[in-house]
Every structure is written in C-alpha cells, then in structure tokens.
Amino acid sequence: MLARKIKKHIYWMGSVDWDSRLFDSLIPLPDGTSYNAYLIEGSEKTVLLDTVNPPMASELMAQLEGVSKIDYIVSQHAEQDHSGTIPQVLEKYPDAKVISTPKAKGMLIDLLQIPEEFFITVKDGEALSLGDKTLKFIYAPWVHWPETMVTYLEEDKILFSCDFFGSHIATTDLYVTDDSRIYEPAKRYFAEIMMPFRSVIKKNLDKLAPYDIDMIAPGHGQIFPRPAFIMDAYRDWILGPLRNTVVLPYVTMHESTQQMVDHLVSALVEKDVRVKKFNLVVTDIGKLAMALVDAATIVVGTPTVLAGPHPYAVNATFLANALRPKTKFLSIIGSYGWGGKTVETLAGMIPNLKVEVIDPVLCKGVPAESAFKALDDLAATIAQKHKEHDFI
Ligand code: FEO
C-alpha cells in the first residue's frame, strides 16, 4: 500500500497484514493486524516514527522511495514489530539518528545490534523542534514493555502511541468510523498485553490528561479521530466495575467434567449470573483473555489426568495468572478417576490473582446427585457473592 496523508506533511506509512493469524506465536489475530509507522516532515527536520515488522520491511522501504532525507527515527518501543526495520532504514539514511528512551536504547542495541553512535536519548517531557512542528516525548512505561514512550505532535495535536491504544485489525479504513466495530479488537488487545500493567497504565492515562489530543495514531490498527472513545474504554477496563459474570474455561475427556460444566452453567443462569464458557480444545484464547477483563469470577473445569489438571486447564490458568485480571473469586470443578493433586496444582499457579478461592467441586467418575447438589451450592455461593458486591 502507498503512504497515506493524514494531515499536511504527516503521513501514515507501514503495512496492513491481512494474512497473519498468530502474533508472537501466541496471540490469535482473527482480523489480521497492521504495523503503523508515521512520517512527519517539519520545515527543517523529517522524522520517521517507528518502523514495521521485518517481514513487511519491503513495503515501508517502497513508501520511503521518494523521501530524500530522514533526520530522526523515533523508536517508541523496542519490540521488533515496530523497531525491527530500523537497521534497514538506517542503511538508506546513514546520517539519521535514532531517538529513544535510555532504556529503549539498551534494548535496541541488544535486540537489533544498532551501533551506539546512532542514538540520541530523550528525557521524559523533552521536546524536539522540526522547524514548524514540535514533538514532545512522554514516557509511558509498561505499554507494554518497561521502555515505552509516546510522542505528542503539539501543533497538530496528534498523539502517536505505538502499542498503547492499539488494536489488531487489517483494514483499508485508516480511521475509526464505527466505534462499536473497533471496541472488540481494542479490548482484545488490551486484555492480551496491557491488562497485567493496568495500575501503571492508569498513571499513563492520568499523565496524558492535560494534553489537548485531537487524534490518537497507534502502532497497530486504526487511527482514533475521537480519542475520548478509546481513552474512556481504557479507563473502564482498568477502573470500571466488575461484571456479574463467570468465566468458565474447561476441558473434558470422558464427558463427566462436561456434565458438571453444563449443570453449573444452568444453575448460574437460573440465578441471573452471566456465564462465558470456553471449551479449551477449540477456544480462541484472545476471547478468553477479553472475557477476563471484567468478570467477577473464574471457574476452571478440568478432569484429573496424570494425577493433575489437564494441560489445557494448566495453560488457561497460567494465562489468567499472567494477565492478572481484576477477578475477585475463583473455583475449580471437575472429575477424577482415582485421585491426584488437581486442586493443589491449580491453586499453586495463581499467586498473581487477588482472589478468594471458593470451595472446589470435584467428583469421582461420572457426577452423581451429590455432585450436582454441590454445583448448585457453588452457583448459589457465587450468585450471593456477586450480589453482595453489586456486580452489574
Ligand atoms: Fe506491537 Fe509490543 O509490539
């Protein structure tokens, strides 16, 4: 795709990746993604803000064909999907300097072996004049690495945010035109990489509050011409109330755990508790991550296999622990053949979750009446706890 003009002397560059379906060999990309770089031509200096994922380098290099000079490459985030093409850009513009935070400089040297003499590091809040345009660099750590910063273009009131406020979506629509359409990719993106750092991200949001921002131009997905939408959504995901929802990731081997799951779902629904059920054999873990953003309770369903939880349940529990959702309650249900340490193993995997563990329901073999009764009790306990907290 050719470069696209955003405003006078400001261009989107980069690549729309329609085909990728997995990011970092981990994160599902049902709608593809994009790698956004931006070119800003000041009256005196020209800046390239970030680059693209190396497999897409040829697209960016083609867009730079007619650009005679670049004075600075601003690297807002050292992860290679944004920084990986810097060495190639430097080959074309050997007089260019790389602007980054000091922390990013070390990481870029480690990750890309960019020689130290190319770097200029900036302080938090430092400004750079391009002549008739001014960039202000704002440290924004942990969106989602420790070295990240964002860049505010003062005269045009544009915030370039790299991963912050990003979303994985491939589209030819440069701008968000339908807030409801971008909500899910943006929430999915937040859940997958931002959620663990939400207390720091809140500080970053507060730090941006004094800025008059007309437009947010992230490193993935579409540009937000109405920044309040995504900033308010972030505030809700970070600070908003928990929902009257149980997230139920589960796996079953011989249908016993399945029967327990189905019974629990019905019991919860009868008590007006919303359930988001994820069969881990087929689920999109991005959807699971998204559901964790504001669910009050997690119930893991697993059979006992090899004396412990099923590996798929281990995977989901590890993910939940790593993503550190706001969740308040957790329980475990499942069937076993003769014994094992399923509950102990899963309970030992969630040190990051500040949850109250509600008594698990395990049964031997096929669930009998007593197991269904215990599941009814579990549903009643969850519903009661949700009511006490006024979860919506
Ligand atoms: Fe889009 Fe953290 O890289």
mmCIF file of N, CA and C in Angstrom, residues 85-154:
data_model
loop_
_atom_site.group_PDB
_atom_site.id
_atom_site.type_symbol
_atom_site.label_atom_id
_atom_site.label_comp_id
_atom_site.label_asym_id
_atom_site.label_seq_id
_atom_site.Cartn_x
_atom_site.Cartn_y
_atom_site.Cartn_z
ATOM 1 N N THR A 85 12.737 -2.873 11.591
ATOM 2 C CA THR A 85 13.210 -2.391 10.286
ATOM 3 C C THR A 85 14.102 -1.149 10.432
ATOM 4 N N ILE A 86 14.387 -0.735 11.662
ATOM 5 C CA ILE A 86 15.274 0.425 11.849
ATOM 6 C C ILE A 86 16.639 0.203 11.172
ATOM 7 N N PRO A 87 17.262 -0.976 11.324
ATOM 8 C CA PRO A 87 18.571 -1.138 10.674
ATOM 9 C C PRO A 87 18.516 -0.903 9.163
ATOM 10 N N GLN A 88 17.439 -1.356 8.536
ATOM 11 C CA GLN A 88 17.312 -1.160 7.090
ATOM 12 C C GLN A 88 17.107 0.320 6.739
ATOM 13 N N VAL A 89 16.335 1.004 7.566
ATOM 14 C CA VAL A 89 16.108 2.439 7.334
ATOM 15 C C VAL A 89 17.431 3.193 7.538
ATOM 16 N N LEU A 90 18.187 2.765 8.528
ATOM 17 C CA LEU A 90 19.487 3.427 8.762
ATOM 18 C C LEU A 90 20.461 3.190 7.607
ATOM 19 N N GLU A 91 20.348 2.040 6.987
ATOM 20 C CA GLU A 91 21.215 1.779 5.821
ATOM 21 C C GLU A 91 20.919 2.782 4.710
ATOM 22 N N LYS A 92 19.612 3.084 4.543
ATOM 23 C CA LYS A 92 19.217 4.035 3.491
ATOM 24 C C LYS A 92 19.536 5.482 3.886
ATOM 25 N N TYR A 93 19.416 5.759 5.202
ATOM 26 C CA TYR A 93 19.661 7.129 5.685
ATOM 27 C C TYR A 93 20.747 7.079 6.770
ATOM 28 N N PRO A 94 21.994 6.904 6.366
ATOM 29 C CA PRO A 94 23.048 6.672 7.378
ATOM 30 C C PRO A 94 23.316 7.871 8.277
ATOM 31 N N ASP A 95 22.799 9.036 7.915
ATOM 32 C CA ASP A 95 23.000 10.203 8.787
ATOM 33 C C ASP A 95 21.870 10.372 9.802
ATOM 34 N N ALA A 96 20.859 9.526 9.697
ATOM 35 C CA ALA A 96 19.726 9.643 10.629
ATOM 36 C C ALA A 96 20.156 9.214 12.031
ATOM 37 N N LYS A 97 19.491 9.787 13.022
ATOM 38 C CA LYS A 97 19.717 9.394 14.418
ATOM 39 C C LYS A 97 18.471 8.695 14.943
ATOM 40 N N VAL A 98 18.690 7.766 15.860
ATOM 41 C CA VAL A 98 17.564 7.061 16.471
ATOM 42 C C VAL A 98 17.270 7.710 17.816
ATOM 43 N N ILE A 99 16.040 8.171 17.972
ATOM 44 C CA ILE A 99 15.627 8.801 19.233
ATOM 45 C C ILE A 99 14.830 7.796 20.051
ATOM 46 N N SER A 100 15.230 7.641 21.308
ATOM 47 C CA SER A 100 14.522 6.675 22.163
ATOM 48 C C SER A 100 14.722 7.060 23.620
ATOM 49 N N THR A 101 14.031 6.346 24.499
ATOM 50 C CA THR A 101 14.337 6.482 25.925
ATOM 51 C C THR A 101 15.681 5.782 26.175
ATOM 52 N N PRO A 102 16.350 6.110 27.275
ATOM 53 C CA PRO A 102 17.612 5.409 27.564
ATOM 54 C C PRO A 102 17.416 3.895 27.677
ATOM 55 N N LYS A 103 16.310 3.502 28.269
ATOM 56 C CA LYS A 103 16.051 2.064 28.417
ATOM 57 C C LYS A 103 15.879 1.398 27.048
ATOM 58 N N ALA A 104 15.159 2.071 26.165
ATOM 59 C CA ALA A 104 14.944 1.516 24.824
ATOM 60 C C ALA A 104 16.263 1.428 24.061
ATOM 61 N N LYS A 105 17.133 2.395 24.285
ATOM 62 C CA LYS A 105 18.429 2.357 23.596
ATOM 63 C C LYS A 105 19.148 1.040 23.902
ATOM 64 N N GLY A 106 19.232 0.693 25.182
ATOM 65 C CA GLY A 106 19.900 -0.564 25.555
ATOM 66 C C GLY A 106 19.230 -1.756 24.903
ATOM 67 N N MET A 107 17.913 -1.735 24.880
ATOM 68 C CA MET A 107 17.186 -2.878 24.314
ATOM 69 C C MET A 107 17.380 -2.954 22.801
ATOM 70 N N LEU A 108 17.390 -1.796 22.146
ATOM 71 C CA LEU A 108 17.569 -1.794 20.683
ATOM 72 C C LEU A 108 18.976 -2.268 20.307
ATOM 73 N N ILE A 109 19.939 -1.917 21.153
ATOM 74 C CA ILE A 109 21.303 -2.403 20.894
ATOM 75 C C ILE A 109 21.331 -3.931 21.061
ATOM 76 N N ASP A 110 20.670 -4.413 22.119
ATOM 77 C CA ASP A 110 20.649 -5.869 22.359
ATOM 78 C C ASP A 110 19.879 -6.618 21.275
ATOM 79 N N LEU A 111 18.722 -6.072 20.896
ATOM 80 C CA LEU A 111 17.821 -6.820 20.007
ATOM 81 C C LEU A 111 18.211 -6.691 18.534
ATOM 82 N N LEU A 112 18.730 -5.520 18.173
ATOM 83 C CA LEU A 112 18.954 -5.261 16.744
ATOM 84 C C LEU A 112 20.407 -4.945 16.400
ATOM 85 N N GLN A 113 21.235 -4.906 17.447
ATOM 86 C CA GLN A 113 22.662 -4.606 17.245
ATOM 87 C C GLN A 113 22.867 -3.305 16.471
ATOM 88 N N ILE A 114 22.072 -2.304 16.817
ATOM 89 C CA ILE A 114 22.264 -0.967 16.226
ATOM 90 C C ILE A 114 23.445 -0.320 16.953
ATOM 91 N N PRO A 115 24.451 0.158 16.222
ATOM 92 C CA PRO A 115 25.617 0.751 16.903
ATOM 93 C C PRO A 115 25.216 1.955 17.767
ATOM 94 N N GLU A 116 25.894 2.084 18.899
ATOM 95 C CA GLU A 116 25.542 3.088 19.904
ATOM 96 C C GLU A 116 25.583 4.515 19.347
ATOM 97 N N GLU A 117 26.470 4.762 18.393
ATOM 98 C CA GLU A 117 26.637 6.148 17.918
ATOM 99 C C GLU A 117 25.403 6.688 17.174
ATOM 100 N N PHE A 118 24.484 5.808 16.830
ATOM 101 C CA PHE A 118 23.276 6.282 16.140
ATOM 102 C C PHE A 118 22.247 6.894 17.097
ATOM 103 N N PHE A 119 22.444 6.712 18.398
ATOM 104 C CA PHE A 119 21.347 7.039 19.322
ATOM 105 C C PHE A 119 21.406 8.450 19.890
ATOM 106 N N ILE A 120 20.223 9.023 20.044
ATOM 107 C CA ILE A 120 20.018 10.198 20.900
ATOM 108 C C ILE A 120 18.940 9.778 21.897
ATOM 109 N N THR A 121 19.231 9.863 23.177
ATOM 110 C CA THR A 121 18.182 9.528 24.150
ATOM 111 C C THR A 121 17.511 10.807 24.621
ATOM 112 N N VAL A 122 16.238 10.671 24.938
ATOM 113 C CA VAL A 122 15.467 11.846 25.372
ATOM 114 C C VAL A 122 14.948 11.629 26.789
ATOM 115 N N LYS A 123 14.783 12.759 27.466
ATOM 116 C CA LYS A 123 14.221 12.718 28.826
ATOM 117 C C LYS A 123 12.700 12.768 28.728
ATOM 118 N N ASP A 124 12.067 12.394 29.812
ATOM 119 C CA ASP A 124 10.606 12.475 29.876
ATOM 120 C C ASP A 124 10.177 13.936 29.731
ATOM 121 N N GLY A 125 9.323 14.202 28.765
ATOM 122 C CA GLY A 125 8.821 15.567 28.557
ATOM 123 C C GLY A 125 9.688 16.416 27.636
ATOM 124 N N GLU A 126 10.785 15.850 27.179
ATOM 125 C CA GLU A 126 11.690 16.626 26.311
ATOM 126 C C GLU A 126 11.027 16.920 24.960
ATOM 127 N N ALA A 127 11.327 18.100 24.417
ATOM 128 C CA ALA A 127 10.742 18.494 23.130
ATOM 129 C C ALA A 127 11.820 18.496 22.050
ATOM 130 N N LEU A 128 11.393 18.273 20.839
ATOM 131 C CA LEU A 128 12.302 18.308 19.689
ATOM 132 C C LEU A 128 11.644 19.160 18.609
ATOM 133 N N SER A 129 12.325 20.188 18.182
ATOM 134 C CA SER A 129 11.765 21.039 17.131
ATOM 135 C C SER A 129 12.144 20.488 15.755
ATOM 136 N N LEU A 130 11.131 20.425 14.891
ATOM 137 C CA LEU A 130 11.375 20.033 13.492
ATOM 138 C C LEU A 130 11.292 21.270 12.607
ATOM 139 N N GLY A 131 11.316 22.438 13.211
ATOM 140 C CA GLY A 131 11.108 23.694 12.479
ATOM 141 C C GLY A 131 9.730 24.207 12.837
ATOM 142 N N ASP A 132 8.777 23.962 11.962
ATOM 143 C CA ASP A 132 7.407 24.433 12.235
ATOM 144 C C ASP A 132 6.574 23.401 13.003
ATOM 145 N N LYS A 133 7.185 22.309 13.367
ATOM 146 C CA LYS A 133 6.455 21.305 14.159
ATOM 147 C C LYS A 133 7.321 20.899 15.363
ATOM 148 N N THR A 134 6.637 20.545 16.440
ATOM 149 C CA THR A 134 7.363 20.196 17.666
ATOM 150 C C THR A 134 6.876 18.852 18.193
ATOM 151 N N LEU A 135 7.820 17.991 18.463
ATOM 152 C CA LEU A 135 7.474 16.708 19.070
ATOM 153 C C LEU A 135 7.795 16.760 20.555
ATOM 154 N N LYS A 136 6.902 16.219 21.337
ATOM 155 C CA LYS A 136 7.171 16.112 22.770
ATOM 156 C C LYS A 136 7.135 14.629 23.133
ATOM 157 N N PHE A 137 8.182 14.178 23.794
ATOM 158 C CA PHE A 137 8.298 12.763 24.135
ATOM 159 C C PHE A 137 7.818 12.549 25.571
ATOM 160 N N ILE A 138 6.881 11.661 25.717
ATOM 161 C CA ILE A 138 6.273 11.431 27.034
ATOM 162 C C ILE A 138 6.521 9.968 27.422
ATOM 163 N N TYR A 139 7.275 9.774 28.480
ATOM 164 C CA TYR A 139 7.498 8.395 28.919
ATOM 165 C C TYR A 139 6.152 7.772 29.304
ATOM 166 N N ALA A 140 5.936 6.571 28.829
ATOM 167 C CA ALA A 140 4.707 5.844 29.165
ATOM 168 C C ALA A 140 5.104 4.383 29.387
ATOM 169 N N PRO A 141 5.759 4.114 30.517
ATOM 170 C CA PRO A 141 6.282 2.764 30.724
ATOM 171 C C PRO A 141 5.178 1.715 30.811
ATOM 172 N N TRP A 142 5.530 0.517 30.433
ATOM 173 C CA TRP A 142 4.664 -0.663 30.563
ATOM 174 C C TRP A 142 3.429 -0.623 29.674
ATOM 175 N N VAL A 143 3.587 -0.002 28.505
ATOM 176 C CA VAL A 143 2.554 -0.203 27.482
ATOM 177 C C VAL A 143 3.235 -0.803 26.245
ATOM 178 N N HIS A 144 3.713 -1.926 26.375
ATOM 179 C CA HIS A 144 3.624 -2.887 27.443
ATOM 180 C C HIS A 144 4.995 -3.408 27.892
ATOM 181 N N TRP A 145 6.055 -2.705 27.499
ATOM 182 C CA TRP A 145 7.393 -3.040 27.973
ATOM 183 C C TRP A 145 7.855 -1.880 28.857
ATOM 184 N N PRO A 146 8.952 -2.074 29.578
ATOM 185 C CA PRO A 146 9.338 -1.002 30.515
ATOM 186 C C PRO A 146 9.888 0.257 29.854
ATOM 187 N N GLU A 147 10.263 0.156 28.566
ATOM 188 C CA GLU A 147 10.985 1.273 27.934
ATOM 189 C C GLU A 147 10.083 2.184 27.114
ATOM 190 N N THR A 148 8.776 1.940 27.098
ATOM 191 C CA THR A 148 7.907 2.583 26.109
ATOM 192 C C THR A 148 7.676 4.079 26.378
ATOM 193 N N MET A 149 7.527 4.812 25.292
ATOM 194 C CA MET A 149 7.141 6.224 25.382
ATOM 195 C C MET A 149 6.128 6.506 24.263
ATOM 196 N N VAL A 150 5.436 7.635 24.395
ATOM 197 C CA VAL A 150 4.545 8.094 23.331
ATOM 198 C C VAL A 150 5.031 9.475 22.901
ATOM 199 N N THR A 151 4.509 9.946 21.771
ATOM 200 C CA THR A 151 5.009 11.200 21.204
ATOM 201 C C THR A 151 3.831 12.096 20.842
ATOM 202 N N TYR A 152 3.895 13.325 21.320
ATOM 203 C CA TYR A 152 2.804 14.280 21.066
ATOM 204 C C TYR A 152 3.288 15.324 20.069
ATOM 205 N N LEU A 153 2.551 15.453 18.991
ATOM 206 C CA LEU A 153 2.874 16.467 17.975
ATOM 207 C C LEU A 153 2.052 17.711 18.307
ATOM 208 N N GLU A 154 2.718 18.699 18.875
ATOM 209 C CA GLU A 154 1.991 19.810 19.516
ATOM 210 C C GLU A 154 1.112 20.586 18.550
#
